[in-house]
mmCIF file of C-alpha atoms in Angstrom:
data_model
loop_
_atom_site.group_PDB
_atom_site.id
_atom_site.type_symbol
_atom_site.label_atom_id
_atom_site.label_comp_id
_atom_site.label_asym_id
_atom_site.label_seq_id
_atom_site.Cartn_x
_atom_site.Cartn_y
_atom_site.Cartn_z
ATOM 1 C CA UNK X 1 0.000 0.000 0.000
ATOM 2 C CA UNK X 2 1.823 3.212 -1.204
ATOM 3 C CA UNK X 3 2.450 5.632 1.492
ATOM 4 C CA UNK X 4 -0.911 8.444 0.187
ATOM 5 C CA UNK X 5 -3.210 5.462 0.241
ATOM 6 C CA UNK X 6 -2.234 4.728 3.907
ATOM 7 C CA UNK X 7 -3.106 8.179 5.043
ATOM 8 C CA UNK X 8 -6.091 7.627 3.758
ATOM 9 C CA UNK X 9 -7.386 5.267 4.984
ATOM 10 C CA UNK X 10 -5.513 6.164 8.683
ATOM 11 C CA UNK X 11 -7.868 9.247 7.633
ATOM 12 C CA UNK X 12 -11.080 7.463 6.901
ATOM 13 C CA UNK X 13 -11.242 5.418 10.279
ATOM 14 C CA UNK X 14 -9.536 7.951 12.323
ATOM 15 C CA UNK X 15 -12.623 8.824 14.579
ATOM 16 C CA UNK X 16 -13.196 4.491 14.920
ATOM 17 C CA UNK X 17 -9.349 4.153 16.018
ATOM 18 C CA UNK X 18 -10.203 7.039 18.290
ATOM 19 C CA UNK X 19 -12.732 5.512 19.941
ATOM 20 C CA UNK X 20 -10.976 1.725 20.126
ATOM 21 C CA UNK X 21 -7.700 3.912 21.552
ATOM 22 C CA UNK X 22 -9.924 5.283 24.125
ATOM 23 C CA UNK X 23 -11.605 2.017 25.356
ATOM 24 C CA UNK X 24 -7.551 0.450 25.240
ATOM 25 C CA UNK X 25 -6.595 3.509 27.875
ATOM 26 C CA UNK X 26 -9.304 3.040 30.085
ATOM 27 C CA UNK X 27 -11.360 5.989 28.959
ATOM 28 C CA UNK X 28 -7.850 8.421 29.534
ATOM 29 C CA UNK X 29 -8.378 11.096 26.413
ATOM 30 C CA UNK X 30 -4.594 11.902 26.545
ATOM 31 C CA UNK X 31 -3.434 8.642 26.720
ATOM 32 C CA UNK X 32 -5.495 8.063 23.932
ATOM 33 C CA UNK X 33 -3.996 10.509 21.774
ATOM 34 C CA UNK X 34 -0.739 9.289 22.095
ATOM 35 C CA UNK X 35 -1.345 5.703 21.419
ATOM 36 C CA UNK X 36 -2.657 7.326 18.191
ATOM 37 C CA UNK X 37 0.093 8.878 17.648
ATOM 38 C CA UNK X 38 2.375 6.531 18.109
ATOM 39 C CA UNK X 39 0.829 3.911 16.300
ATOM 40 C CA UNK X 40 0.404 6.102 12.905
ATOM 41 C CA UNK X 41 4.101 7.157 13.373
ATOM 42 C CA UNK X 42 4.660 3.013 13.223
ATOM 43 C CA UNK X 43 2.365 2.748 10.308
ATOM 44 C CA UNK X 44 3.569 5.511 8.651
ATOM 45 C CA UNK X 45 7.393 4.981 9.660
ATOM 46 C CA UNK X 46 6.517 0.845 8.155
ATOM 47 C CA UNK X 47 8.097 -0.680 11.515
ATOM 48 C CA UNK X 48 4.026 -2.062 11.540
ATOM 49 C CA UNK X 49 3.335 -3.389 7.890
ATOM 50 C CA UNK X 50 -0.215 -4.167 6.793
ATOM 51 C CA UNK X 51 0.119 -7.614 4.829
ATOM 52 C CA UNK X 52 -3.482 -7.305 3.725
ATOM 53 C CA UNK X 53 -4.608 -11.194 5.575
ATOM 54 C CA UNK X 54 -6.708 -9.048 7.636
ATOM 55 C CA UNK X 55 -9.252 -5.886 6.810
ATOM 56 C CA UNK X 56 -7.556 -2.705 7.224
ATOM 57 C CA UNK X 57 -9.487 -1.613 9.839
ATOM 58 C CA UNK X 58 -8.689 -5.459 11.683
ATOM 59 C CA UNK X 59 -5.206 -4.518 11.140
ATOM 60 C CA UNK X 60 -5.000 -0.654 12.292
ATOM 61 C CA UNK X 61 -6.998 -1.698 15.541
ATOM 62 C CA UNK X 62 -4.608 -4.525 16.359
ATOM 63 C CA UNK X 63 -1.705 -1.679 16.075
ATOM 64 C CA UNK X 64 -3.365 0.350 18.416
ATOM 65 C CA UNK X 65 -3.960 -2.199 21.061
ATOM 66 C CA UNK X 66 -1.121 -3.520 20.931
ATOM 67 C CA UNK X 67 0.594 0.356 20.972
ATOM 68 C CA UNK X 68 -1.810 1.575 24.211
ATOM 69 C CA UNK X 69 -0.307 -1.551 25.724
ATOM 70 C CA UNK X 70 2.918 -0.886 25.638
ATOM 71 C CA UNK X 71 2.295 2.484 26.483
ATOM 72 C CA UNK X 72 0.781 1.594 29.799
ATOM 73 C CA UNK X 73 3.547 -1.002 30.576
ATOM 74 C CA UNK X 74 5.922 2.013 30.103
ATOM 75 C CA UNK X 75 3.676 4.127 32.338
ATOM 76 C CA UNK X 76 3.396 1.531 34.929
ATOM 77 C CA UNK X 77 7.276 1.398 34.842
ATOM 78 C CA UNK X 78 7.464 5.119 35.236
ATOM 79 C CA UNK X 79 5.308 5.148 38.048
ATOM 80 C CA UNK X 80 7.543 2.244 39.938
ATOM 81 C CA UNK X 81 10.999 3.698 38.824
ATOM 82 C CA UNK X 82 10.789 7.666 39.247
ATOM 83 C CA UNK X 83 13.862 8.409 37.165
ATOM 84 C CA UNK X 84 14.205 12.334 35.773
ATOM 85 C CA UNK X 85 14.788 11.186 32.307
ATOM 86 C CA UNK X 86 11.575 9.866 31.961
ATOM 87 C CA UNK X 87 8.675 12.419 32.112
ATOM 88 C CA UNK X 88 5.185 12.586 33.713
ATOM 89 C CA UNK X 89 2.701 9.838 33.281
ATOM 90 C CA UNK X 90 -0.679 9.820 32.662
ATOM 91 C CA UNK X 91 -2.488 7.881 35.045
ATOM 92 C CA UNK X 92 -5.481 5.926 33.462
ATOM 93 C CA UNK X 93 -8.144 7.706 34.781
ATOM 94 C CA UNK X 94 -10.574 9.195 32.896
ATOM 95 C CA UNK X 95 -10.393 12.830 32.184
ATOM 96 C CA UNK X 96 -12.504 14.321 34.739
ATOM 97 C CA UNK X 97 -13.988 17.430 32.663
ATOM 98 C CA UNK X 98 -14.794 14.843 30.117
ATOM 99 C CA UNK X 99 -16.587 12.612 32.867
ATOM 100 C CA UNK X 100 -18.380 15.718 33.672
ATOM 101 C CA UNK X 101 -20.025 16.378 30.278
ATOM 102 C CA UNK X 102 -20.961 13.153 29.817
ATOM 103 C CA UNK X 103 -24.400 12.071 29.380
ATOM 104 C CA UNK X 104 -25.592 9.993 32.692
ATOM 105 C CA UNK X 105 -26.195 7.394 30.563
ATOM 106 C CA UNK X 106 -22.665 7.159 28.970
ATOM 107 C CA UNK X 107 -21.344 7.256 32.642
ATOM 108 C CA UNK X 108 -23.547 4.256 33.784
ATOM 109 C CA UNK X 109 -22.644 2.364 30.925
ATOM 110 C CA UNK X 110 -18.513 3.233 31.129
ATOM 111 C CA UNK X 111 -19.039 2.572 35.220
ATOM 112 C CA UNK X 112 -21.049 -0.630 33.947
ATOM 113 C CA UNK X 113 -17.588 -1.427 31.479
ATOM 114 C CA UNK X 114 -15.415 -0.547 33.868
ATOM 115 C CA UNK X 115 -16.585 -3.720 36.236
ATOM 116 C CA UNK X 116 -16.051 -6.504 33.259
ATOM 117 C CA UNK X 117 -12.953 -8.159 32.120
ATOM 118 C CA UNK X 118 -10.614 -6.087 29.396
ATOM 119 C CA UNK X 119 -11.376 -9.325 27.455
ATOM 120 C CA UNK X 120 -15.181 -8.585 27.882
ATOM 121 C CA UNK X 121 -14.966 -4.831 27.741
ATOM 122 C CA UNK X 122 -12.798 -5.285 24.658
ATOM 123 C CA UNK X 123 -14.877 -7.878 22.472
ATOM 124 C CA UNK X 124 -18.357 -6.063 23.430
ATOM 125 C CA UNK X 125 -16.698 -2.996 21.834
ATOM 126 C CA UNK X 126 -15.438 -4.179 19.117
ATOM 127 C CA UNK X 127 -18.863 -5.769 18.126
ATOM 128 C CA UNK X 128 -21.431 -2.934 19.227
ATOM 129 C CA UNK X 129 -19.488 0.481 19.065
ATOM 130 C CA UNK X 130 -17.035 -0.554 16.130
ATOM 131 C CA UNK X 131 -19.895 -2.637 14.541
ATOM 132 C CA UNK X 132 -17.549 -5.416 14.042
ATOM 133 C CA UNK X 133 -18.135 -9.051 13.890
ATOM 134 C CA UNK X 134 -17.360 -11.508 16.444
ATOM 135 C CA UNK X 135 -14.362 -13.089 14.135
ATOM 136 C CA UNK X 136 -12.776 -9.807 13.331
ATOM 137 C CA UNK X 137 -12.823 -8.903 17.466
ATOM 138 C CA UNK X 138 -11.197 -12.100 17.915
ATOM 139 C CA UNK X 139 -8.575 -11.153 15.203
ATOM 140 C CA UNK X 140 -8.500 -7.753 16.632
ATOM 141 C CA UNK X 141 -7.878 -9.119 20.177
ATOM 142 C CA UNK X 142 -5.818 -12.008 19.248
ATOM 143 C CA UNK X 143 -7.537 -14.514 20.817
ATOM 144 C CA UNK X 144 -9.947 -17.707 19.065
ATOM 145 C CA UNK X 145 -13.550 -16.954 17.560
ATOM 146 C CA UNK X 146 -14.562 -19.491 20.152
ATOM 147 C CA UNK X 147 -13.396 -17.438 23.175
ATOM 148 C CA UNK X 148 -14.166 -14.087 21.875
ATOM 149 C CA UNK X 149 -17.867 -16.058 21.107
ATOM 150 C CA UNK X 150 -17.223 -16.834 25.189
ATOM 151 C CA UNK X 151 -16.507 -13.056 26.448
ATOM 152 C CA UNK X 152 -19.300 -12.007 24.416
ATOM 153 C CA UNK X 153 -21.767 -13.945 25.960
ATOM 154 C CA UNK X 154 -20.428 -13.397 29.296
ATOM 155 C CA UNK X 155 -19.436 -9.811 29.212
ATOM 156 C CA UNK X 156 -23.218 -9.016 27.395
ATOM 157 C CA UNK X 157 -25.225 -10.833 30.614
ATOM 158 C CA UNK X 158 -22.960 -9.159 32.831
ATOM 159 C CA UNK X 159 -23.277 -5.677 31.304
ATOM 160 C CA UNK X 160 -26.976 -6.072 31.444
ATOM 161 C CA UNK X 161 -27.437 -6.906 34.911
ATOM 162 C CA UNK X 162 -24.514 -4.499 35.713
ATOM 163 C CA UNK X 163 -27.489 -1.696 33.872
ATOM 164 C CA UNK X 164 -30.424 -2.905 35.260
ATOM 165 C CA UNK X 165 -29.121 -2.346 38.971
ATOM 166 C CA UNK X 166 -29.558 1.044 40.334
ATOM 167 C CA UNK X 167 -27.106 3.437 40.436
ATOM 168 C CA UNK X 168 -25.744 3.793 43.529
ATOM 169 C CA UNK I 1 -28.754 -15.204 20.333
ATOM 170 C CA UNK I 2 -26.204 -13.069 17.688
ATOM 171 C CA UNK I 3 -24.789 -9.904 17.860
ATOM 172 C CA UNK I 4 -27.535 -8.470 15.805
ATOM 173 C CA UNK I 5 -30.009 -8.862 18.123
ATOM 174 C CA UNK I 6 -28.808 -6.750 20.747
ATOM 175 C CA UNK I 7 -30.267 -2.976 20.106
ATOM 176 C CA UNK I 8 -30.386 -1.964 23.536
ATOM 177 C CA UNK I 9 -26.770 -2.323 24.081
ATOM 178 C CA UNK I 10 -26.021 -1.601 20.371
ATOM 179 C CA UNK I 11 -27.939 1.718 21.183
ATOM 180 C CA UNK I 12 -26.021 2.358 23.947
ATOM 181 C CA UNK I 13 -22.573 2.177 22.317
ATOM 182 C CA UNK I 14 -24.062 4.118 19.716
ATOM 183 C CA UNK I 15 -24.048 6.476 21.936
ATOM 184 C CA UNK I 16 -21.266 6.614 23.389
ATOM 185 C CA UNK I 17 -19.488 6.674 20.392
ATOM 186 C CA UNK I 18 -21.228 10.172 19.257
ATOM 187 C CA UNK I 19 -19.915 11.468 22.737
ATOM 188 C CA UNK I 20 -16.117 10.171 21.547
ATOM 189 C CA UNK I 21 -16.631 11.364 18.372
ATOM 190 C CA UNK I 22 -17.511 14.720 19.291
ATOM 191 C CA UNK I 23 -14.711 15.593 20.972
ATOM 192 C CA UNK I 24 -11.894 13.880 19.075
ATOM 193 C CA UNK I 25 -8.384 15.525 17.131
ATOM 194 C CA UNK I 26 -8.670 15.950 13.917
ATOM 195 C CA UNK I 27 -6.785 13.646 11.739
ATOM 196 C CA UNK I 28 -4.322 15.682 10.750
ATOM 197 C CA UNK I 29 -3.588 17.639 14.113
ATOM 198 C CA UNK I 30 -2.951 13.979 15.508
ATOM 199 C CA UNK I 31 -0.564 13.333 12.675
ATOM 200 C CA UNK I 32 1.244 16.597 13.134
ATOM 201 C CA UNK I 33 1.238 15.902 16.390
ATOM 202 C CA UNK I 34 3.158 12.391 15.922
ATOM 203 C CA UNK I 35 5.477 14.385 13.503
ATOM 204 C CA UNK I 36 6.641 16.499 15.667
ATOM 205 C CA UNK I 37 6.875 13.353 18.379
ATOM 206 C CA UNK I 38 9.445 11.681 15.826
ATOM 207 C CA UNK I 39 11.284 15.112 15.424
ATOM 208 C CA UNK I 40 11.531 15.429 19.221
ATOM 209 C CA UNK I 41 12.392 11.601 19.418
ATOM 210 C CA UNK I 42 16.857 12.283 19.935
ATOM 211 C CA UNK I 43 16.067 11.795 23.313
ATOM 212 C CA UNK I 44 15.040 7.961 22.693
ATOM 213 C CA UNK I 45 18.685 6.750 22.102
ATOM 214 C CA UNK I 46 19.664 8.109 25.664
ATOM 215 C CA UNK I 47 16.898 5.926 27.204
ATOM 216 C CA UNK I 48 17.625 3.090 25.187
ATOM 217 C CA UNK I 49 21.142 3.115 26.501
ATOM 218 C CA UNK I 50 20.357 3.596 30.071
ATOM 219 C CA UNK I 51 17.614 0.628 29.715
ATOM 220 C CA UNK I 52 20.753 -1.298 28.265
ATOM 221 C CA UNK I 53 23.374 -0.422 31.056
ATOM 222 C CA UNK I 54 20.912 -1.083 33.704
ATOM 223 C CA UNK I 55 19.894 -4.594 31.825
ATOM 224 C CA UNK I 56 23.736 -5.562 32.030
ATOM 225 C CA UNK I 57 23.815 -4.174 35.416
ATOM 226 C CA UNK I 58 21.036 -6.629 36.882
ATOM 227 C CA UNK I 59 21.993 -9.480 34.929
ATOM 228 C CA UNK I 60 25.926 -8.915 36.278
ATOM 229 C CA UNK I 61 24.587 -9.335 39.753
ATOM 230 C CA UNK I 62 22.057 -12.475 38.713
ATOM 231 C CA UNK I 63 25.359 -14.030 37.004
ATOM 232 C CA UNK I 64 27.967 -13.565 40.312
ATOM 233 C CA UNK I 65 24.485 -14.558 42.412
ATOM 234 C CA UNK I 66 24.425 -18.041 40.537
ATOM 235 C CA UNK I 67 28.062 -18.318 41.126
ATOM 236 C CA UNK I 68 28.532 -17.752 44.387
ATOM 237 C CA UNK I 69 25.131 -20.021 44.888
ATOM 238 C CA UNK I 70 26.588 -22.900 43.212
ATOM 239 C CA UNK I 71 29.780 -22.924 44.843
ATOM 240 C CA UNK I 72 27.915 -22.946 48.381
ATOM 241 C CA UNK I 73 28.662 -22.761 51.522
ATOM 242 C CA UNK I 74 31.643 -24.727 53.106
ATOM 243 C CA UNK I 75 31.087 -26.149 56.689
ATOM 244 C CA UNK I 76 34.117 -27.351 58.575
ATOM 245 C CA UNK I 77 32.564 -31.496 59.743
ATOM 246 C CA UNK I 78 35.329 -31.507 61.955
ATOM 247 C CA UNK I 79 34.738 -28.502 64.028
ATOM 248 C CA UNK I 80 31.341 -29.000 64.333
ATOM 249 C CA UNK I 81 29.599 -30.773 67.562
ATOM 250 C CA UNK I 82 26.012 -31.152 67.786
ATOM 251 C CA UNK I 83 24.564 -32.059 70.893
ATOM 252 C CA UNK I 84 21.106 -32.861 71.685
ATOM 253 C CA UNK I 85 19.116 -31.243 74.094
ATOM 254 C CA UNK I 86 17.999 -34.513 75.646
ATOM 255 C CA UNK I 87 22.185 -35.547 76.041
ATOM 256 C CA UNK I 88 22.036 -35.027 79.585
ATOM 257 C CA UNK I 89 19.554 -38.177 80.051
ATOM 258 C CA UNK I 90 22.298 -40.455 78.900
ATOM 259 C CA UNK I 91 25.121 -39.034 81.634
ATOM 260 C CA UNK I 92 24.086 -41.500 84.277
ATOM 261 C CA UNK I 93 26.811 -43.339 87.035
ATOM 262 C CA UNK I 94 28.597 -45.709 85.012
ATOM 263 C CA UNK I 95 28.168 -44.109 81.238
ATOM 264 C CA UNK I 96 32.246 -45.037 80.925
ATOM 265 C CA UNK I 97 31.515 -48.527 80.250
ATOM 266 C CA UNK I 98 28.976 -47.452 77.097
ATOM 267 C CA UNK I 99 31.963 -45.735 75.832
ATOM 268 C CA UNK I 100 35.216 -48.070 76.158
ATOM 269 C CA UNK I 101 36.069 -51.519 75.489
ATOM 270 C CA UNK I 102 35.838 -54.213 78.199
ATOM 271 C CA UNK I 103 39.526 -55.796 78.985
ATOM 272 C CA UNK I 104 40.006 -58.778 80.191
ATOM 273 C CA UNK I 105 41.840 -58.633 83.640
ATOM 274 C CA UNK I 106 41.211 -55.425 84.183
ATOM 275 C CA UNK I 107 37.420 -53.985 85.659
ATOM 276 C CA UNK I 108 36.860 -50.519 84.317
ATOM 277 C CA UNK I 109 35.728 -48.255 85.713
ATOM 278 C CA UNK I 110 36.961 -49.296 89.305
ATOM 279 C CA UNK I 111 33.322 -49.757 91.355
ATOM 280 C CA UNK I 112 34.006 -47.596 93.571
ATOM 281 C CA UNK I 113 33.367 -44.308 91.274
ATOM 282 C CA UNK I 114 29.842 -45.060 91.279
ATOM 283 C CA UNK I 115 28.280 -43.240 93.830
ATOM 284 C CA UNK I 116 25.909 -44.628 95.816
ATOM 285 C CA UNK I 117 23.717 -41.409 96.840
ATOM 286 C CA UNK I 118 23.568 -40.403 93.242
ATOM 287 C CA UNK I 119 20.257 -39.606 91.978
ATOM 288 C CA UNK I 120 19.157 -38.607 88.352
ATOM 289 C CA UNK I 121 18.410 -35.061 87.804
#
């Protein structure tokens, strides 16, 4: 894929890889934005290569999990080793002017999220905000169709009942 | 049950992603933002190198730890005397003749270095 048809199609699902970058950090905006960033510059920089066995989309979201992971390894290093070289952190949390402006809603299902497994959280994402099938989740999270089939299941009962309780 | 059946939570999502969407960087801010992250990335090589020099650091000290571990610690057989705390039990009148070989002739020990009045304690 030349280098102009790349960009865009980075373009085209930018907003999606947004989103899936934002469920990977735990809701954090900024850390969002850098896994972003830093997965682009490895697209763009060909240290990640598409090889086309996947959808684009499969492909660019695997990147960016894969990136926000490292990135919070490296943040959970620089939280346990304070060395000066290394700047500032962000924490995880969700950003709390963002919380703010959320729709209650939004917050009971993210509070609702927050409770299930990353497995859980991550398939039922993939499948009802990125309107992806359960295969492509599973390629997206690296795991079997069967177990992706399994945190669906599990992670959709528990979200339910997590939604039906009152808020506290 | 598939994963088209589930509207509620579809809906939901749906929603949430509008609220994402709303507020996110534009495409090209976020790649002129990771441009200027790769110009600003000179820095990297210095962390690279102190990630390496601490690496040969730890495994320096892991590699003279499983040396000195294998080599162990030496314990002199000869010096050493254990006793048991129940040894006093066994030093009763007449414990010599446990510990020496009878000769014939000869009576040892002599009888008369067993006391009499000598109770256990």
């Amino acid at each position: 894929m030349s280098p102009d048809a790349l960009e865009l199609e980075l373009e085209r699902l930018h907003a999606a890889a947004f989103g899936w970058a934002l469920a990977c950090c735990a809701g954090d905006r900024a850390a969002a934005e850098d896994a972003l960033q830093a997965s682009y510059l490895k697209i763009l920089d060909q240290s990640a290569r598409f090889d086309g066995r996947a959808s684009f989309r499969t492909w660019l979201f695997g990147v960016v999990r894969r990136t926000a992971a490292e990135q919070w390894r490296r943040a959970a290093l620089r939280r346990l080793l304070p060395l000066a070289v290394l700047e500032a952190a962000p924490d995880g949390r969700p950003d709390p002017a963002v919380a703010l402006a959320r729709a209650e809603a939004t917050r009971r299902l993210e509070a609702a999220l927050a409770s299930l497994s990353r497995r859980q959280r991550e398939v039922l994402h993939l499948v009802f905000y990125q309107d992806l099938s359960i295969a492509e989740a599973a390629a997206v999270a690296g795991i079997s169709v069967g177990t992706a089939r399994t945190h669906y299941e599990r992670g959709k009962t528990a979200l339910r009942r997590l939604l039906k309780e009152e808020p506290q | 049950m598939s994963e088209h059946d589930d509207h509620d939570l579809r809906d939901r999502f749906q929603r949430l992603r509008r609220e994402d969407v709303a507020g996110v960087t534009s495409f090209h801010a976020t790649l002129a933002a990771a441009a200027a992250r790769r110009a600003a990335s000179p820095r990297a090589p210095g962390i690279r190198v102190a990630a390496a020099a601490a690496f040969i650091a730890v495994l320096g000290v892991a590699v003279a730890l499983a040396i000195r571990g294998r080599r162990g610690i030496s314990i002199d057989l000869a010096a050493a005397r254990w006793e048991a705390p129940s040894d006093f039990l066994l030093q009763v009148p007449g414990a010599e003749l446990l510990r020496t070989v009878p000769e014939l002739g000869r009576v040892t020990p002599p009888f008369h270095y067993l006391d009499p009045d000598w109770r256990t304690p």
